[in-house]
PDB file of C-alpha atoms in Angstrom:
ATOM      1  CA  MET A1180      29.870 265.383 -23.008  1.00 50.00           C
ATOM      2  CA  GLN A1181      33.457 265.400 -24.141  1.00 54.00           C
ATOM      3  CA  ASP A1182      36.194 265.217 -21.569  1.00 55.00           C
ATOM      4  CA  GLN A1183      37.958 268.524 -20.979  1.00 56.00           C
ATOM      5  CA  PRO A1184      41.736 268.525 -21.545  1.00 51.00           C
ATOM      6  CA  ALA A1185      43.712 268.322 -18.321  1.00 53.00           C
ATOM      7  CA  GLU A1186      45.192 271.552 -17.059  1.00 54.00           C
ATOM      8  CA  PRO A1187      49.001 271.672 -17.408  1.00 52.00           C
ATOM      9  CA  GLN A1188      50.690 271.033 -14.095  1.00 59.00           C
ATOM     10  CA  MET A1189      52.619 274.052 -12.836  1.00 59.00           C
ATOM     11  CA  ARG A1190      55.993 273.598 -11.206  1.00 65.00           C
ATOM     12  CA  ALA A1191      56.731 275.014  -7.794  1.00 67.00           C
ATOM     13  CA  GLN A1192      58.046 278.549  -8.259  1.00 64.00           C
ATOM     14  CA  PRO A1193      61.742 279.230  -7.568  1.00 65.00           C
ATOM     15  CA  PHE A1194      63.430 282.318  -6.122  1.00 66.00           C
ATOM     16  CA  THR A1195      61.477 285.251  -7.634  1.00 69.00           C
ATOM     17  CA  MET A1196      61.441 289.041  -7.579  1.00 68.00           C
ATOM     18  CA  GLU A1197      58.688 288.937  -4.933  1.00 69.00           C
ATOM     19  CA  HIS A1198      61.161 287.392  -2.481  1.00 66.00           C
ATOM     20  CA  TRP A1199      63.843 289.925  -3.303  1.00 74.00           C
ATOM     21  CA  GLY A1200      64.551 293.321  -1.778  1.00 74.00           C
ATOM     22  CA  LEU A1201      66.371 294.857  -4.758  1.00 79.00           C
ATOM     23  CA  THR A1202      64.786 297.768  -6.607  1.00 81.00           C
ATOM     24  CA  LEU A1203      65.822 299.883  -9.588  1.00 84.00           C
ATOM     25  CA  PRO A1204      66.203 303.636  -8.907  1.00 85.00           C
ATOM     26  CA  ASP A1205      64.054 306.240 -10.645  1.00 87.00           C
ATOM     27  CA  VAL A1206      67.230 308.160 -11.524  1.00 89.00           C
ATOM     28  CA  ASP A1207      70.723 306.718 -12.024  1.00 90.00           C
ATOM     29  CA  ALA A1208      73.368 307.685  -9.473  1.00 90.00           C
ATOM     30  CA  THR A1209      76.203 309.946 -10.627  1.00 91.00           C
ATOM     31  CA  PRO A1210      79.700 310.644  -9.267  1.00 88.00           C
ATOM     32  CA  GLU A1211      78.220 313.778  -7.676  1.00 88.00           C
ATOM     33  CA  THR A1212      75.309 312.021  -5.931  1.00 89.00           C
ATOM     34  CA  ALA A1213      77.106 308.776  -5.047  1.00 88.00           C
ATOM     35  CA  HIS A1214      80.604 309.061  -3.615  1.00 88.00           C
ATOM     36  CA  GLY A1215      82.554 307.888  -0.582  1.00 89.00           C
ATOM     37  CA  PRO A1216      81.798 304.727   1.410  1.00 90.00           C
ATOM     38  CA  LEU A1217      78.414 303.055   1.029  1.00 92.00           C
ATOM     39  CA  ASP A1218      75.800 304.155   3.535  1.00 90.00           C
ATOM     40  CA  GLU A1219      73.572 301.673   5.366  1.00 91.00           C
ATOM     41  CA  GLN A1220      70.864 301.587   2.689  1.00 88.00           C
ATOM     42  CA  GLU A1221      73.375 301.220  -0.162  1.00 89.00           C
ATOM     43  CA  GLN A1222      75.124 298.383   1.653  1.00 90.00           C
ATOM     44  CA  ARG A1223      71.776 296.639   2.129  1.00 88.00           C
ATOM     45  CA  LEU A1224      71.028 296.947  -1.605  1.00 88.00           C
ATOM     46  CA  LEU A1225      74.474 295.577  -2.501  1.00 89.00           C
ATOM     47  CA  THR A1226      73.878 292.635  -0.176  1.00 87.00           C
ATOM     48  CA  GLU A1227      70.587 291.957  -1.932  1.00 85.00           C
ATOM     49  CA  ALA A1228      72.362 292.043  -5.312  1.00 87.00           C
ATOM     50  CA  HIS A1229      74.862 289.466  -4.072  1.00 88.00           C
ATOM     51  CA  ARG A1230      71.968 287.201  -3.067  1.00 86.00           C
ATOM     52  CA  ALA A1231      71.238 286.597  -6.745  1.00 85.00           C
ATOM     53  CA  VAL A1232      74.803 285.385  -7.380  1.00 87.00           C
ATOM     54  CA  ASP A1233      74.819 283.137  -4.321  1.00 89.00           C
ATOM     55  CA  ASN A1234      71.339 281.866  -5.164  1.00 88.00           C
ATOM     56  CA  ALA A1235      72.448 280.863  -8.664  1.00 88.00           C
ATOM     57  CA  ARG A1236      75.492 278.986  -7.334  1.00 91.00           C
ATOM     58  CA  THR A1237      73.483 277.302  -4.583  1.00 92.00           C
ATOM     59  CA  ALA A1238      70.817 276.301  -7.102  1.00 91.00           C
ATOM     60  CA  ARG A1239      73.542 274.551  -9.107  1.00 91.00           C
ATOM     61  CA  TRP A1240      74.369 272.006  -6.424  1.00 93.00           C
ATOM     62  CA  MET A1241      70.693 271.761  -5.403  1.00 94.00           C
ATOM     63  CA  LEU A1242      70.015 270.666  -8.990  1.00 94.00           C
ATOM     64  CA  GLY A1243      72.504 267.834  -8.511  1.00 95.00           C
ATOM     65  CA  TYR A1244      70.769 266.859  -5.269  1.00 95.00           C
ATOM     66  CA  SER A1245      67.337 266.874  -6.908  1.00 95.00           C
ATOM     67  CA  LEU A1246      68.574 264.833  -9.874  1.00 96.00           C
ATOM     68  CA  GLU A1247      69.918 262.184  -7.523  1.00 96.00           C
ATOM     69  CA  VAL A1248      66.581 262.029  -5.672  1.00 96.00           C
ATOM     70  CA  VAL A1249      64.664 261.651  -8.953  1.00 96.00           C
ATOM     71  CA  ARG A1250      67.035 258.987 -10.270  1.00 95.00           C
ATOM     72  CA  ARG A1251      67.353 256.892  -7.106  1.00 95.00           C
ATOM     73  CA  ARG A1252      63.596 256.947  -6.427  1.00 95.00           C
ATOM     74  CA  ARG A1253      62.887 256.397 -10.140  1.00 95.00           C
ATOM     75  CA  LEU A1254      60.549 259.392 -10.151  1.00 95.00           C
ATOM     76  CA  TYR A1255      61.541 260.021 -13.751  1.00 94.00           C
ATOM     77  CA  ARG A1256      59.339 257.141 -14.981  1.00 94.00           C
ATOM     78  CA  GLY A1257      56.210 259.370 -15.164  1.00 89.00           C
ATOM     79  CA  ASP A1258      53.485 257.158 -16.671  1.00 89.00           C
ATOM     80  CA  GLY A1259      55.669 254.132 -16.004  1.00 92.00           C
ATOM     81  CA  ALA A1260      57.504 253.882 -19.312  1.00 92.00           C
ATOM     82  CA  ARG A1261      59.695 256.986 -19.438  1.00 94.00           C
ATOM     83  CA  THR A1262      63.454 256.415 -19.151  1.00 95.00           C
ATOM     84  CA  TRP A1263      66.044 258.520 -17.329  1.00 96.00           C
ATOM     85  CA  GLU A1264      67.392 259.833 -20.638  1.00 95.00           C
ATOM     86  CA  GLN A1265      63.897 260.793 -21.799  1.00 95.00           C
ATOM     87  CA  TYR A1266      63.257 262.573 -18.516  1.00 95.00           C
ATOM     88  CA  LEU A1267      66.418 264.671 -18.915  1.00 95.00           C
ATOM     89  CA  GLN A1268      65.457 265.464 -22.497  1.00 94.00           C
ATOM     90  CA  GLN A1269      61.901 266.510 -21.678  1.00 93.00           C
ATOM     91  CA  GLU A1270      62.155 268.077 -18.226  1.00 92.00           C
ATOM     92  CA  HIS A1271      65.683 269.519 -18.251  1.00 92.00           C
ATOM     93  CA  ASP A1272      65.917 270.880 -21.802  1.00 91.00           C
ATOM     94  CA  GLY A1273      68.115 268.080 -23.075  1.00 90.00           C
ATOM     95  CA  LEU A1274      70.586 267.956 -20.175  1.00 92.00           C
ATOM     96  CA  SER A1275      73.175 265.313 -21.078  1.00 94.00           C
ATOM     97  CA  THR A1276      73.509 262.212 -18.928  1.00 94.00           C
ATOM     98  CA  SER A1277      77.221 262.972 -18.407  1.00 94.00           C
ATOM     99  CA  GLU A1278      76.466 266.441 -17.032  1.00 93.00           C
ATOM    100  CA  ALA A1279      73.658 265.028 -14.883  1.00 95.00           C
ATOM    101  CA  ASP A1280      76.124 262.462 -13.513  1.00 95.00           C
ATOM    102  CA  ARG A1281      78.658 265.192 -12.757  1.00 94.00           C
ATOM    103  CA  LEU A1282      76.082 267.278 -10.898  1.00 94.00           C
ATOM    104  CA  GLN A1283      75.080 264.263  -8.809  1.00 95.00           C
ATOM    105  CA  LYS A1284      78.723 263.492  -8.122  1.00 95.00           C
ATOM    106  CA  THR A1285      79.695 266.976  -6.930  1.00 95.00           C
ATOM    107  CA  TRP A1286      76.701 268.352  -5.009  1.00 95.00           C
ATOM    108  CA  ARG A1287      77.832 266.965  -1.640  1.00 96.00           C
ATOM    109  CA  LEU A1288      81.205 268.709  -1.913  1.00 96.00           C
ATOM    110  CA  ALA A1289      79.528 271.973  -2.986  1.00 96.00           C
ATOM    111  CA  GLN A1290      77.146 271.808  -0.030  1.00 95.00           C
ATOM    112  CA  THR A1291      79.970 271.031   2.410  1.00 96.00           C
ATOM    113  CA  VAL A1292      82.083 273.940   1.127  1.00 95.00           C
ATOM    114  CA  GLN A1293      79.128 276.299   1.449  1.00 94.00           C
ATOM    115  CA  LYS A1294      78.645 275.282   5.082  1.00 94.00           C
ATOM    116  CA  GLU A1295      82.370 275.696   5.796  1.00 93.00           C
ATOM    117  CA  LEU A1296      82.840 278.936   3.861  1.00 92.00           C
ATOM    118  CA  GLY A1297      79.498 280.602   4.530  1.00 91.00           C
ATOM    119  CA  ARG A1298      78.919 281.111   0.802  1.00 91.00           C
ATOM    120  CA  PRO A1299      78.762 278.908  -2.328  1.00 93.00           C
ATOM    121  CA  LEU A1300      81.849 278.427  -4.447  1.00 93.00           C
ATOM    122  CA  PRO A1301      81.990 278.979  -8.237  1.00 92.00           C
ATOM    123  CA  ASP A1302      81.350 275.923 -10.400  1.00 92.00           C
ATOM    124  CA  SER A1303      84.817 276.269 -11.974  1.00 92.00           C
ATOM    125  CA  HIS A1304      86.409 276.010  -8.500  1.00 94.00           C
ATOM    126  CA  LEU A1305      84.227 273.012  -7.659  1.00 95.00           C
ATOM    127  CA  ARG A1306      85.439 271.086 -10.729  1.00 93.00           C
ATOM    128  CA  LYS A1307      89.099 271.657  -9.852  1.00 94.00           C
ATOM    129  CA  LEU A1308      88.591 270.774  -6.177  1.00 95.00           C
ATOM    130  CA  GLN A1309      86.651 267.540  -6.772  1.00 95.00           C
ATOM    131  CA  PRO A1310      89.727 265.282  -7.340  1.00 93.00           C
ATOM    132  CA  TYR A1311      91.119 266.420  -3.976  1.00 92.00           C
ATOM    133  CA  ALA A1312      87.846 265.501  -2.239  1.00 93.00           C
ATOM    134  CA  GLU A1313      87.876 262.086  -3.922  1.00 92.00           C
ATOM    135  CA  ARG A1314      91.335 261.341  -2.473  1.00 88.00           C
ATOM    136  CA  THR A1315      90.539 262.696   1.008  1.00 90.00           C
ATOM    137  CA  SER A1316      86.953 263.625   1.936  1.00 92.00           C
ATOM    138  CA  ASP A1317      84.409 266.357   1.285  1.00 95.00           C
ATOM    139  CA  GLN A1318      85.062 267.765   4.773  1.00 94.00           C
ATOM    140  CA  GLU A1319      88.844 267.893   4.294  1.00 92.00           C
ATOM    141  CA  ALA A1320      88.495 269.451   0.833  1.00 93.00           C
ATOM    142  CA  ALA A1321      86.069 272.070   2.163  1.00 95.00           C
ATOM    143  CA  ARG A1322      88.407 272.952   5.027  1.00 92.00           C
ATOM    144  CA  ALA A1323      91.422 273.219   2.726  1.00 91.00           C
ATOM    145  CA  TYR A1324      89.532 275.316   0.176  1.00 94.00           C
ATOM    146  CA  ALA A1325      88.157 277.700   2.822  1.00 93.00           C
ATOM    147  CA  GLU A1326      91.643 278.219   4.248  1.00 90.00           C
ATOM    148  CA  LEU A1327      93.053 278.966   0.795  1.00 90.00           C
ATOM    149  CA  TYR A1328      90.122 281.230  -0.088  1.00 92.00           C
ATOM    150  CA  TRP A1329      90.402 283.386   3.033  1.00 92.00           C
ATOM    151  CA  ALA A1330      94.185 283.661   2.675  1.00 88.00           C
ATOM    152  CA  HIS A1331      93.657 285.177  -0.759  1.00 88.00           C
ATOM    153  CA  GLN A1332      90.851 287.423   0.485  1.00 88.00           C
ATOM    154  CA  GLU A1333      93.018 288.815   3.269  1.00 88.00           C
ATOM    155  CA  GLY A1334      95.799 289.466   0.786  1.00 85.00           C
ATOM    156  CA  GLY A1335      93.496 291.222  -1.655  1.00 87.00           C
ATOM    157  CA  VAL A1336      94.207 288.593  -4.327  1.00 86.00           C
ATOM    158  CA  ARG A1337      91.447 286.809  -6.246  1.00 88.00           C
ATOM    159  CA  LEU A1338      91.584 283.020  -6.097  1.00 90.00           C
ATOM    160  CA  ILE A1339      91.221 281.523  -9.577  1.00 91.00           C
ATOM    161  CA  ALA A1340      90.423 277.994 -10.729  1.00 91.00           C
ATOM    162  CA  ASN A1341      93.863 277.415 -12.237  1.00 90.00           C
ATOM    163  CA  GLN A1342      95.542 277.992  -8.859  1.00 89.00           C
ATOM    164  CA  ILE A1343      93.316 275.349  -7.289  1.00 91.00           C
ATOM    165  CA  GLN A1344      94.049 272.937 -10.146  1.00 91.00           C
ATOM    166  CA  GLN A1345      97.824 273.320  -9.810  1.00 88.00           C
ATOM    167  CA  ARG A1346      97.691 272.902  -6.037  1.00 88.00           C
ATOM    168  CA  VAL A1347      95.523 269.781  -6.333  1.00 91.00           C
ATOM    169  CA  LYS A1348      97.866 268.267  -8.947  1.00 89.00           C
ATOM    170  CA  LYS A1349     100.890 268.719  -6.704  1.00 86.00           C
ATOM    171  CA  ALA A1350      99.032 267.347  -3.683  1.00 87.00           C
ATOM    172  CA  LEU A1351      97.833 264.252  -5.555  1.00 87.00           C
ATOM    173  CA  ALA A1352     101.305 263.627  -6.951  1.00 86.00           C
ATOM    174  CA  ALA A1353     102.578 263.169  -3.394  1.00 81.00           C
ATOM    175  CA  ALA A1354     100.288 260.151  -2.914  1.00 78.00           C
ATOM    176  CA  LYS A1355     101.280 258.371  -6.102  1.00 81.00           C
ATOM    177  CA  GLY A1356     102.009 254.727  -5.394  1.00 77.00           C
ATOM    178  CA  VAL A1357     100.439 254.746  -1.899  1.00 79.00           C
ATOM    179  CA  SER A1358      97.926 251.890  -1.869  1.00 77.00           C
ATOM    180  CA  ASP A1359      96.417 252.209   1.614  1.00 81.00           C
ATOM    181  CA  PRO A1360      93.407 254.627   1.435  1.00 81.00           C
ATOM    182  CA  ALA A1361      94.028 256.150   4.857  1.00 84.00           C
ATOM    183  CA  GLU A1362      97.735 256.705   4.208  1.00 84.00           C
ATOM    184  CA  ARG A1363      96.972 258.088   0.754  1.00 81.00           C
ATOM    185  CA  SER A1364      94.503 260.582   2.198  1.00 84.00           C
ATOM    186  CA  GLN A1365      97.041 261.704   4.824  1.00 85.00           C
ATOM    187  CA  ALA A1366      99.749 262.121   2.195  1.00 84.00           C
ATOM    188  CA  VAL A1367      97.483 264.245  -0.007  1.00 85.00           C
ATOM    189  CA  SER A1368      96.395 266.437   2.920  1.00 84.00           C
ATOM    190  CA  ALA A1369      99.988 266.917   4.060  1.00 84.00           C
ATOM    191  CA  ALA A1370     101.138 267.812   0.552  1.00 83.00           C
ATOM    192  CA  TRP A1371      98.344 270.393   0.175  1.00 85.00           C
ATOM    193  CA  THR A1372      99.596 272.342   3.184  1.00 76.00           C
ATOM    194  CA  THR A1373     103.249 272.284   2.078  1.00 71.00           C
ATOM    195  CA  VAL A1374     102.893 273.102  -1.638  1.00 61.00           C
ATOM    196  CA  PRO A1375     105.547 275.772  -2.337  1.00 52.00           C
ATOM    197  CA  GLU A1376     104.161 279.110  -3.483  1.00 52.00           C
ATOM    198  CA  VAL A1377     105.753 282.177  -5.049  1.00 36.00           C
ATOM    199  CA  GLY A1378     104.602 284.000  -1.931  1.00 38.00           C
ATOM    200  CA  MET A1379     101.557 283.998   0.279  1.00 43.00           C
ATOM    201  CA  PRO A1380      98.858 286.418  -0.901  1.00 48.00           C
ATOM    202  CA  THR A1381      99.181 288.503   2.266  1.00 43.00           C
ATOM    203  CA  GLN A1382     102.919 288.833   1.701  1.00 42.00           C
ATOM    204  CA  ARG A1383     102.418 289.969  -1.890  1.00 45.00           C
ATOM    205  CA  ALA A1384      99.866 292.556  -0.799  1.00 42.00           C
ATOM    206  CA  GLU A1385     102.151 293.894   1.943  1.00 44.00           C
ATOM    207  CA  THR A1386     105.082 294.108  -0.472  1.00 42.00           C
ATOM    208  CA  LYS A1387     103.028 296.102  -2.959  1.00 45.00           C
ATOM    209  CA  HIS A1388     101.874 298.429  -0.191  1.00 45.00           C
ATOM    210  CA  GLU A1389     105.429 298.979   1.033  1.00 44.00           C
ATOM    211  CA  GLN A1390     106.636 299.690  -2.492  1.00 44.00           C
ATOM    212  CA  SER A1391     103.842 302.176  -3.167  1.00 44.00           C
ATOM    213  CA  SER A1392     104.240 303.991   0.175  1.00 45.00           C
ATOM    214  CA  GLY A1393     108.044 304.039   0.149  1.00 45.00           C
ATOM    215  CA  SER A1394     108.542 305.308  -3.349  1.00 45.00           C
ATOM    216  CA  ASN A1395     106.828 307.613  -5.800  1.00 52.00           C
ATOM    217  CA  ARG A1396     108.322 305.736  -8.733  1.00 54.00           C
ATOM    218  CA  SER A1397     105.804 304.962 -11.474  1.00 59.00           C
ATOM    219  CA  PRO A1398     104.803 301.281 -11.825  1.00 67.00           C
ATOM    220  CA  ASP A1399     106.960 299.308 -14.242  1.00 74.00           C
ATOM    221  CA  PRO A1400     104.969 298.932 -17.494  1.00 78.00           C
ATOM    222  CA  VAL A1401     106.419 295.459 -17.976  1.00 75.00           C
ATOM    223  CA  ASP A1402     104.710 294.312 -14.771  1.00 73.00           C
ATOM    224  CA  GLY A1403     101.436 295.760 -16.024  1.00 72.00           C
ATOM    225  CA  ALA A1404     101.818 293.948 -19.333  1.00 76.00           C
ATOM    226  CA  LEU A1405     102.648 290.692 -17.527  1.00 74.00           C
ATOM    227  CA  GLU A1406      99.469 290.955 -15.475  1.00 71.00           C
ATOM    228  CA  LEU A1407      97.448 291.318 -18.676  1.00 74.00           C
ATOM    229  CA  LEU A1408      99.326 288.369 -20.186  1.00 77.00           C
ATOM    230  CA  ASN A1409      98.491 286.236 -17.147  1.00 71.00           C
ATOM    231  CA  VAL A1410      94.807 287.106 -17.501  1.00 69.00           C
ATOM    232  CA  ALA A1411      94.959 286.165 -21.190  1.00 75.00           C
ATOM    233  CA  ARG A1412      96.691 282.871 -20.361  1.00 74.00           C
ATOM    234  CA  GLN A1413      93.973 282.016 -17.844  1.00 68.00           C
ATOM    235  CA  ALA A1414      91.267 282.876 -20.375  1.00 72.00           C
ATOM    236  CA  ILE A1415      92.861 280.578 -22.971  1.00 79.00           C
ATOM    237  CA  GLU A1416      93.180 277.718 -20.460  1.00 73.00           C
ATOM    238  CA  ASN A1417      89.530 278.079 -19.474  1.00 70.00           C
ATOM    239  CA  ALA A1418      88.483 278.236 -23.136  1.00 75.00           C
ATOM    240  CA  THR A1419      90.331 275.016 -23.973  1.00 77.00           C
ATOM    241  CA  GLU A1420      88.319 273.233 -21.259  1.00 72.00           C
ATOM    242  CA  ASP A1421      84.985 274.165 -22.870  1.00 72.00           C
ATOM    243  CA  LYS A1422      83.538 270.757 -23.791  1.00 71.00           C
ATOM    244  CA  ALA A1423      80.784 272.149 -26.021  1.00 73.00           C
ATOM    245  CA  ALA A1424      83.292 274.139 -28.072  1.00 77.00           C
ATOM    246  CA  ARG A1425      85.584 271.121 -28.318  1.00 77.00           C
ATOM    247  CA  LYS A1426      82.786 268.974 -29.787  1.00 77.00           C
ATOM    248  CA  ALA A1427      81.945 271.630 -32.384  1.00 80.00           C
ATOM    249  CA  ARG A1428      85.576 272.348 -33.337  1.00 82.00           C
ATOM    250  CA  GLY A1429      87.095 270.698 -36.402  1.00 82.00           C
ATOM    251  CA  SER A1430      90.627 269.309 -36.508  1.00 82.00           C
ATOM    252  CA  GLU A1431      91.807 271.987 -38.962  1.00 82.00           C
ATOM    253  CA  GLU A1432      90.459 274.757 -36.764  1.00 83.00           C
ATOM    254  CA  ALA A1433      92.091 273.222 -33.700  1.00 82.00           C
ATOM    255  CA  GLN A1434      95.425 272.994 -35.535  1.00 85.00           C
ATOM    256  CA  ARG A1435      95.147 276.651 -36.591  1.00 87.00           C
ATOM    257  CA  GLN A1436      94.522 277.718 -32.998  1.00 86.00           C
ATOM    258  CA  GLN A1437      97.363 275.568 -31.683  1.00 86.00           C
ATOM    259  CA  ASP A1438      99.755 277.037 -34.262  1.00 84.00           C
ATOM    260  CA  ALA A1439      98.712 280.564 -33.264  1.00 85.00           C
ATOM    261  CA  ILE A1440      99.398 279.834 -29.589  1.00 84.00           C
ATOM    262  CA  ARG A1441     102.836 278.398 -30.405  1.00 84.00           C
ATOM    263  CA  ARG A1442     103.626 281.397 -32.597  1.00 83.00           C
ATOM    264  CA  ILE A1443     102.793 283.753 -29.732  1.00 84.00           C
ATOM    265  CA  GLY A1444     105.025 281.679 -27.453  1.00 82.00           C
ATOM    266  CA  ARG A1445     107.962 281.963 -29.859  1.00 80.00           C
ATOM    267  CA  ILE A1446     107.500 285.719 -30.106  1.00 83.00           C
ATOM    268  CA  LEU A1447     107.438 286.107 -26.324  1.00 80.00           C
ATOM    269  CA  SER A1448     110.502 283.890 -25.927  1.00 79.00           C
ATOM    270  CA  ASN A1449     112.495 286.428 -27.946  1.00 79.00           C
ATOM    271  CA  VAL A1450     111.484 289.389 -25.788  1.00 80.00           C
ATOM    272  CA  LYS A1451     114.379 290.748 -23.664  1.00 77.00           C
ATOM    273  CA  VAL A1452     113.937 292.760 -20.479  1.00 77.00           C
ATOM    274  CA  ASP A1453     116.830 295.210 -20.044  1.00 75.00           C
ATOM    275  CA  ALA A1454     117.941 296.953 -16.847  1.00 70.00           C
ATOM    276  CA  GLU A1455     120.018 300.099 -16.580  1.00 61.00           C
ATOM    277  CA  ASP A1456     122.416 298.645 -14.013  1.00 54.00           C
ATOM    278  CA  GLY A1457     123.071 295.192 -15.391  1.00 52.00           C
ATOM    279  CA  ILE A1458     122.338 292.370 -17.794  1.00 49.00           C
ATOM    280  CA  VAL A1459     119.288 290.202 -17.162  1.00 51.00           C
ATOM    281  CA  ASP A1460     119.601 286.444 -17.621  1.00 52.00           C
ATOM    282  CA  ALA A1461     116.957 285.808 -20.264  1.00 47.00           C
ATOM    283  CA  GLU A1462     117.337 282.034 -20.022  1.00 50.00           C
ATOM    284  CA  ARG A1463     116.425 281.736 -16.328  1.00 48.00           C
ATOM    285  CA  VAL A1464     112.764 280.941 -15.702  1.00 44.00           C
ATOM    286  CA  GLU A1465     111.228 280.601 -12.228  1.00 43.00           C
ATOM    287  CA  ASP A1466     108.323 278.228 -11.621  1.00 39.00           C
TER     288      ASP A1466
END
C-alpha cells in the first residue's frame, strides 16, 4: 500500500470575525436616522471598529517578538537544513532580512509604549521615536511619547511623525560630544522637555476658540491654504522615505521630481502676503 501524502499543517488562527462584535447593518444610516451624539450601542460598535486598528498595530510588534523567538531558538531550521533567509522567504512571503531585523529591534519599544499609553502607536511614530529610546531607554521614550501624545490630544491637534522626528533630532543634538552613557541619556531627556515649540497644542486650540467666539470674521483663506500646504509637505516627506519606491526609482526620475519640488519652492518664495494696514516683511521667516 502506498503511503498517503501528509496533511498540510494548519497555522494557529489569528484574530478573526468570530472573535469580533462588529456587524454590518441591513440598511445604511442616513442623516435623518443617525444624528446627534452616539448612543450606547453606536459607541460600542465604534469601539469594536477601533479594535481592528489597534489589533493590526499590536500584531506588528508581536511579529517582531515572534521573529526574535524563532531566530534565537533556531526554530527556522525546519528539517535541519533551512536557513534564516529561506525561512523568511518561505514562511513570511519574502520578508527581507533588514525588515525582519528592524521588527526585532523595535518590538520592545512598541510594547512599552502600548503599556504606557494604553494603546499601540503607529509604525511611522515608532520609527521616529526609536533613536530617542536608543539614547535613553524604552521606558523613558514611552513616557516622553505618551506625554507628547496626550498634550496634542487635549489640544485637539493630531500628532504626526514629522513632529516626533524634529523633536528627537533636537534632543539628540544636545548630547553630541557627551561620552558617558548616563550623562548622555540625561542630556537627551532634559533636551526633550525643553525643545522650543511654536506653541503648546492646548494654547493653539484655546487661541482658535477665542478667535472664533470673539469675532464673526471669516477665516483668512491664506491660513486655509497654508494648512493644505503643510499637509502636502508632510505627504512629500513621508513619500521620500518609502524605501521600496526608492529602490525602484531611476536617477532621471529622481532628478525630475527634485527639480519639480525646487520649482514649487521658487514659486512660493515669490508669493507676497499683503495687509491693509501695513507692509509685511516678506524676508522674515520664523522657525
